[in-house]
Short mmCIF file of C-alpha atoms and ligand atoms in Angstrom, two decimals:
data_model
loop_
_atom_site.label_atom_id
_atom_site.label_comp_id
_atom_site.label_asym_id
_atom_site.label_seq_id
_atom_site.Cartn_x
_atom_site.Cartn_y
_atom_site.Cartn_z
CA UNK A 1 90.39 112.37 76.81
CA UNK A 2 90.66 108.48 77.31
CA UNK A 3 90.44 106.84 80.55
CA UNK A 4 93.29 105.40 82.48
CA UNK A 5 92.64 103.42 85.61
CA UNK A 6 95.14 101.41 87.67
CA UNK A 7 95.57 98.90 90.57
CA UNK A 8 98.36 99.65 92.98
CA UNK A 9 98.87 96.87 95.46
CA UNK A 10 101.39 96.89 98.39
CA UNK A 11 103.47 93.73 98.01
CA UNK A 12 102.80 93.05 101.80
CA UNK A 13 101.41 89.48 101.13
CA UNK A 14 99.34 87.53 98.52
CA UNK A 15 96.11 88.96 97.10
CA UNK A 16 93.23 88.17 99.12
CA UNK A 17 89.39 88.77 98.66
CA UNK A 18 89.67 92.27 100.03
CA UNK A 19 92.52 93.40 97.38
CA UNK A 20 90.44 91.48 94.74
CA UNK A 21 87.60 93.99 95.07
CA UNK A 22 89.78 96.73 94.25
CA UNK A 23 91.54 95.06 91.31
CA UNK A 24 88.04 94.00 89.87
CA UNK A 25 86.35 97.47 90.42
CA UNK A 26 89.15 99.38 89.01
CA UNK A 27 89.43 96.90 85.96
CA UNK A 28 86.18 96.87 85.09
CA UNK A 29 85.53 100.65 85.19
CA UNK A 30 88.54 100.97 82.99
CA UNK A 31 87.52 98.36 80.55
CA UNK A 32 83.96 99.20 80.24
CA UNK A 33 84.89 102.74 79.24
CA UNK A 34 87.42 101.27 76.69
CA UNK A 35 90.30 102.81 78.73
CA UNK A 36 93.46 101.31 79.95
CA UNK A 37 94.28 99.61 83.15
CA UNK A 38 97.91 100.05 84.52
CA UNK A 39 99.29 97.94 87.62
CA UNK A 40 101.79 99.68 89.81
CA UNK A 41 103.37 97.72 92.87
CA UNK A 42 103.72 100.19 95.70
CA UNK A 43 106.91 98.68 97.17
CA UNK A 44 107.91 101.66 99.14
CA UNK A 45 108.32 100.16 102.71
CA UNK A 46 110.90 97.34 102.50
CA UNK A 47 110.24 96.23 106.21
CA UNK A 48 106.70 95.55 105.49
CA UNK A 49 107.25 93.68 102.45
CA UNK A 50 107.22 90.01 101.98
CA UNK A 51 109.70 88.29 99.69
CA UNK A 52 107.86 86.89 96.50
CA UNK A 53 104.84 88.82 97.02
CA UNK A 54 105.13 91.08 94.26
CA UNK A 55 105.37 88.17 91.68
CA UNK A 56 102.89 86.10 93.37
CA UNK A 57 100.23 89.20 93.11
CA UNK A 58 101.18 89.53 89.32
CA UNK A 59 100.88 85.63 88.78
CA UNK A 60 97.47 85.59 90.39
CA UNK A 61 96.23 88.55 88.55
CA UNK A 62 97.23 86.68 85.51
CA UNK A 63 95.72 83.56 86.34
CA UNK A 64 92.46 85.43 87.08
CA UNK A 65 92.47 86.84 83.53
CA UNK A 66 93.16 90.51 84.52
CA UNK A 67 95.11 92.09 81.50
CA UNK A 68 97.04 95.08 82.22
CA UNK A 69 98.56 97.59 79.86
CA UNK A 70 102.08 98.44 79.35
CA UNK A 71 104.93 97.35 81.92
CA UNK A 72 104.27 97.12 85.60
CA UNK A 73 105.52 100.06 87.53
CA UNK A 74 107.67 99.53 90.88
CA UNK A 75 107.87 102.49 93.13
CA UNK A 76 111.21 101.30 94.55
CA UNK A 77 112.67 102.14 91.19
CA UNK A 78 111.32 105.71 91.41
CA UNK A 79 113.25 107.23 94.41
CA UNK A 80 115.18 109.73 92.26
CA UNK A 81 111.80 111.31 90.86
CA UNK A 82 110.62 111.48 94.41
CA UNK A 83 113.45 113.15 95.47
CA UNK A 84 113.03 115.87 92.63
CA UNK A 85 109.48 116.47 93.75
CA UNK A 86 110.47 117.04 97.31
CA UNK A 87 113.09 119.49 96.10
CA UNK A 88 110.38 121.40 94.13
CA UNK A 89 108.10 121.54 97.02
CA UNK A 90 111.20 122.63 99.35
CA UNK A 91 112.06 125.52 96.87
CA UNK A 92 108.61 127.02 96.97
CA UNK A 93 108.53 127.08 100.60
CA UNK A 94 105.87 124.38 100.71
CA UNK A 95 107.48 121.80 102.89
CA UNK A 96 109.95 121.81 105.78
CA UNK A 97 112.28 119.52 107.75
CA UNK A 98 110.82 118.28 111.09
CA UNK A 99 113.05 117.11 113.72
CA UNK A 100 110.40 116.38 116.24
CA UNK A 101 110.11 112.60 117.42
CA UNK A 102 106.61 110.87 117.53
CA UNK A 103 106.59 111.48 121.34
CA UNK A 104 107.33 115.20 121.01
CA UNK A 105 104.65 115.77 118.29
CA UNK A 106 101.91 113.94 120.13
CA UNK A 107 102.94 115.84 123.48
CA UNK A 108 102.57 119.04 121.52
CA UNK A 109 99.30 117.87 119.74
CA UNK A 110 97.72 117.23 123.29
CA UNK A 111 98.92 120.47 124.92
CA UNK A 112 97.29 122.40 122.00
CA UNK A 113 94.26 120.18 122.09
CA UNK A 114 94.57 119.46 118.41
CA UNK A 115 92.83 116.33 116.93
CA UNK A 116 94.92 113.10 117.28
CA UNK A 117 97.58 112.81 114.89
CA UNK A 118 97.63 116.57 113.81
CA UNK A 119 100.97 117.90 114.00
CA UNK A 120 100.99 121.41 115.25
CA UNK A 121 103.58 122.65 112.72
CA UNK A 122 106.17 123.48 115.37
CA UNK A 123 109.05 123.09 112.93
CA UNK A 124 107.66 125.03 110.20
CA UNK A 125 109.82 128.29 111.21
CA UNK A 126 112.51 126.21 113.40
CA UNK A 127 115.02 124.67 110.75
CA UNK A 128 115.69 121.10 112.04
CA UNK A 129 119.40 120.59 112.26
CA UNK A 130 120.95 119.01 109.09
CA UNK A 131 122.54 116.27 111.16
CA UNK A 132 119.64 115.18 112.99
CA UNK A 133 117.22 112.69 111.63
CA UNK A 134 114.46 114.51 110.17
CA UNK A 135 111.01 114.04 108.42
CA UNK A 136 109.77 116.36 105.61
CA UNK A 137 106.34 117.67 106.13
CA UNK A 138 103.92 119.56 103.87
CA UNK A 139 103.28 123.05 105.12
CA UNK A 140 99.38 122.97 104.89
CA UNK A 141 98.91 126.44 106.23
CA UNK A 142 96.27 128.15 104.11
CA UNK A 143 95.18 124.75 102.78
CA UNK A 144 91.80 124.69 104.18
CA UNK A 145 88.68 122.95 102.75
CA UNK A 146 89.07 120.19 100.17
CA UNK A 147 85.80 119.14 98.64
CA UNK A 148 85.21 116.48 96.14
CA UNK A 149 82.55 114.09 95.15
CA UNK A 150 83.36 110.58 95.27
CA UNK A 151 81.51 108.45 92.83
CA UNK A 152 80.47 105.93 95.27
CA UNK A 153 80.53 107.74 98.62
CA UNK A 154 79.01 111.09 97.66
CA UNK A 155 80.24 114.69 98.59
CA UNK A 156 83.22 114.82 100.87
CA UNK A 157 84.80 117.86 102.73
CA UNK A 158 87.96 117.88 104.65
CA UNK A 159 89.88 120.78 106.33
CA UNK A 160 93.27 119.79 105.79
CA UNK A 161 95.02 122.31 107.95
CA UNK A 162 92.73 121.76 110.97
CA UNK A 163 91.81 117.87 110.57
CA UNK A 164 94.94 116.47 109.21
CA UNK A 165 97.75 119.12 109.72
CA UNK A 166 101.18 119.13 108.29
CA UNK A 167 101.49 115.46 106.95
CA UNK A 168 104.93 113.56 106.35
CA UNK A 169 106.10 113.38 102.90
CA UNK A 170 109.35 111.65 103.77
CA UNK A 171 109.96 109.84 106.99
CA UNK A 172 112.97 110.34 109.42
CA UNK A 173 114.07 106.84 108.35
CA UNK A 174 114.32 108.08 104.68
CA UNK A 175 111.29 106.18 103.63
CA UNK A 176 108.90 108.10 101.14
CA UNK A 177 105.47 108.46 102.30
CA UNK A 178 102.57 106.86 100.35
CA UNK A 179 100.85 110.33 100.02
CA UNK A 180 103.73 111.55 98.05
CA UNK A 181 104.44 108.51 96.10
CA UNK A 182 100.97 107.80 94.92
CA UNK A 183 100.43 111.55 93.89
CA UNK A 184 103.62 111.64 91.78
CA UNK A 185 102.88 108.19 90.15
CA UNK A 186 99.26 108.74 89.45
CA UNK A 187 100.32 111.94 87.57
CA UNK A 188 103.26 110.40 85.91
CA UNK A 189 101.17 107.36 84.56
CA UNK A 190 98.32 109.90 83.41
CA UNK A 191 95.80 108.25 85.65
CA UNK A 192 92.39 109.69 85.07
CA UNK A 193 90.22 107.51 87.43
CA UNK A 194 91.03 105.94 90.67
CA UNK A 195 88.89 103.10 91.99
CA UNK A 196 90.10 101.60 95.27
CA UNK A 197 89.06 100.70 98.82
CA UNK A 198 87.22 103.20 101.19
CA UNK A 199 90.13 102.50 103.57
CA UNK A 200 91.87 105.15 101.52
CA UNK A 201 88.83 107.71 101.38
CA UNK A 202 90.55 109.71 104.41
CA UNK A 203 93.64 110.15 102.30
CA UNK A 204 92.27 111.49 99.19
CA UNK A 205 91.96 115.26 100.51
CA UNK A 206 95.52 114.95 101.26
CA UNK A 207 96.46 113.83 97.78
CA UNK A 208 94.38 116.35 96.21
CA UNK A 209 96.21 119.16 97.88
CA UNK A 210 99.35 117.81 96.75
CA UNK A 211 98.10 117.53 93.25
CA UNK A 212 97.11 121.03 93.56
CA UNK A 213 100.34 122.25 94.66
CA UNK A 214 102.28 120.26 92.25
CA UNK A 215 100.19 121.61 89.33
CA UNK A 216 98.78 118.18 88.57
CA UNK A 217 95.22 117.09 87.40
CA UNK A 218 92.97 115.56 89.89
CA UNK A 219 91.44 112.20 88.80
CA UNK A 220 87.99 111.02 89.41
CA UNK A 221 87.38 109.02 92.60
CA UNK A 222 85.21 105.87 93.44
CA UNK A 223 86.00 104.45 96.70
CA UNK A 224 84.51 100.92 97.06
CA UNK A 225 83.30 99.22 100.20
CA UNK A 226 85.83 97.17 101.90
CA UNK A 227 85.41 93.76 102.96
CA UNK A 228 85.37 93.21 106.77
CA UNK A 229 85.07 90.28 109.05
CA UNK A 230 82.29 89.84 111.94
CA UNK A 231 84.25 92.18 114.00
CA UNK A 232 84.05 94.97 111.39
CA UNK A 233 87.86 94.48 110.77
CA UNK A 234 89.09 95.02 107.11
CA UNK A 235 90.24 91.80 105.63
CA UNK A 236 94.12 92.10 105.64
CA UNK A 237 97.10 90.12 106.61
CA UNK A 238 96.82 91.17 109.98
CA UNK A 239 93.22 89.78 110.31
CA UNK A 240 94.40 86.60 108.68
CA UNK A 241 92.55 87.11 105.35
CA UNK A 242 93.06 83.77 103.35
CA UNK A 243 95.05 83.88 100.28
CA UNK A 244 93.00 83.80 96.89
CA UNK A 245 93.47 80.35 95.29
CA UNK A 246 95.69 80.93 92.44
CA UNK A 247 94.38 78.12 90.27
CA UNK A 248 90.57 78.44 90.98
CA UNK A 249 89.57 82.04 89.85
CA UNK A 250 85.95 81.71 89.31
CA UNK A 251 84.42 81.40 92.74
CA UNK A 252 86.10 84.50 94.19
CA UNK A 253 85.59 86.64 90.97
CA UNK A 254 82.04 85.68 91.07
CA UNK A 255 81.79 86.56 94.87
CA UNK A 256 83.85 89.80 94.33
CA UNK A 257 81.36 90.86 91.47
CA UNK A 258 78.36 90.32 93.84
CA UNK A 259 79.96 92.03 96.48
CA UNK A 260 80.16 95.08 94.34
CA UNK A 261 76.37 95.09 93.98
CA UNK A 262 76.27 93.09 90.48
CA UNK A 263 74.19 90.32 89.51
CA UNK A 264 76.24 87.82 87.73
CA UNK A 265 74.21 84.63 86.78
CA UNK A 266 75.08 81.45 88.62
CA UNK A 267 75.98 79.91 85.19
CA UNK A 268 79.13 81.96 85.00
CA UNK A 269 80.56 79.89 87.75
CA UNK A 270 80.49 76.72 85.50
CA UNK A 271 81.80 78.36 82.28
CA UNK A 272 85.14 79.67 80.99
CA UNK A 273 86.99 82.34 82.47
CA UNK A 274 86.69 84.17 79.19
CA UNK A 275 82.77 84.22 79.37
CA UNK A 276 83.02 85.61 82.97
CA UNK A 277 85.13 88.44 81.89
CA UNK A 278 82.82 89.25 78.69
CA UNK A 279 79.78 89.25 81.09
CA UNK A 280 81.46 91.06 83.60
CA UNK A 281 82.76 94.05 81.49
CA UNK A 282 79.36 94.24 79.32
CA UNK A 283 77.20 94.37 82.35
CA UNK A 284 79.49 96.62 84.66
CA UNK A 285 77.09 99.11 86.54
CA UNK A 286 79.19 101.24 88.86
CA UNK A 287 75.84 102.96 90.14
CA UNK A 288 74.96 99.45 91.75
CA UNK A 289 77.88 99.57 93.95
CA UNK A 290 76.73 99.68 97.51
CA UNK A 291 77.00 103.08 99.03
CA UNK A 292 78.57 102.00 102.07
CA UNK A 293 82.21 102.07 103.74
CA UNK A 294 82.26 98.35 104.52
CA UNK A 295 80.41 95.20 104.01
CA UNK A 296 80.92 91.53 105.46
CA UNK A 297 82.63 89.41 103.13
CA UNK A 298 81.08 86.22 101.70
CA UNK A 299 80.85 83.55 104.29
CA UNK A 300 80.78 85.98 107.28
CA UNK A 301 77.31 86.57 108.91
CA UNK A 302 74.18 85.62 106.99
CA UNK A 303 74.44 83.35 103.70
CA UNK A 304 73.05 86.22 102.04
CA UNK A 305 75.93 88.65 103.08
CA UNK A 306 77.39 88.77 99.60
CA UNK A 307 74.21 90.52 98.19
N1 LIG B 401 99.17 100.55 97.87
C1 LIG B 401 97.79 101.04 98.66
C2 LIG B 401 97.24 99.62 99.31
O1 LIG B 401 97.78 98.47 98.86
C3 LIG B 401 96.79 101.35 97.62
C4 LIG B 401 97.10 102.67 97.05
C5 LIG B 401 96.03 103.31 96.19
O2 LIG B 401 95.25 102.52 95.48
O3 LIG B 401 95.88 104.49 96.20
O4 LIG B 401 96.48 99.89 100.10
#
């Protein structure tokens, strides 16, 4: 079976060094295996989106020399499919409507001494009124241990029912949850290998449970270290991560490759973009990726922090 990888940015702002890591890791893994690499814009949450961000992300990827296969997918165009899948889960009694407010859910969780964020399943048997705003949750009863081996982070085990609880598939305001959309689209696009930031490691068991319930195959996973600042915060819009310079790709690409434990020769910085990519694809070694969840990004801490 041929490899299909993907990069799935949310259009909440321009690409920054942190997102470049995920784009680069997934791209090199796919290209080195002679596989395909797809781009999917995860525009599920309009209030968090920034106008023009999708186009800017795609332009930046292009200028950086990333070549994707086929058309870019947009999750905002796939609502009908998500509804079909939600209906299927409901028909099989695997999901339910939940009318609890966030406050009610957290009070119940505290009363029962459950871990933070774990919903106790109060509405599993009590139908939420058809008129009230309701979320749709997955019924995780009986979904116990999920274990998988992450290609970078090693063996991972999570008890879904106890540690995560009945997670939301569609929010009360009607927005589809990331967990649902990502599983449906990874399967629809035939993704066989997922390479992304370690901030999503904790979501993976939930995604595997959904894949199993829907009869989808489970891809392989590689969770890359995320780039953090001196305070240990992930590079993001909230931590003021600077946008990647659209017209000067080589320095950031070269640093991103070093961040991922590769040893690009300094001469690549002086050469053509095409030579950078030739070297990066031919020499990509996923076993050299540092087995850590987070690393300071270049320029933070010691001058050697890109090592
Ligand atoms: N859209 C998600 C993000 O930008 C990534 C989803 C994924 O790679 O599974 O954080």
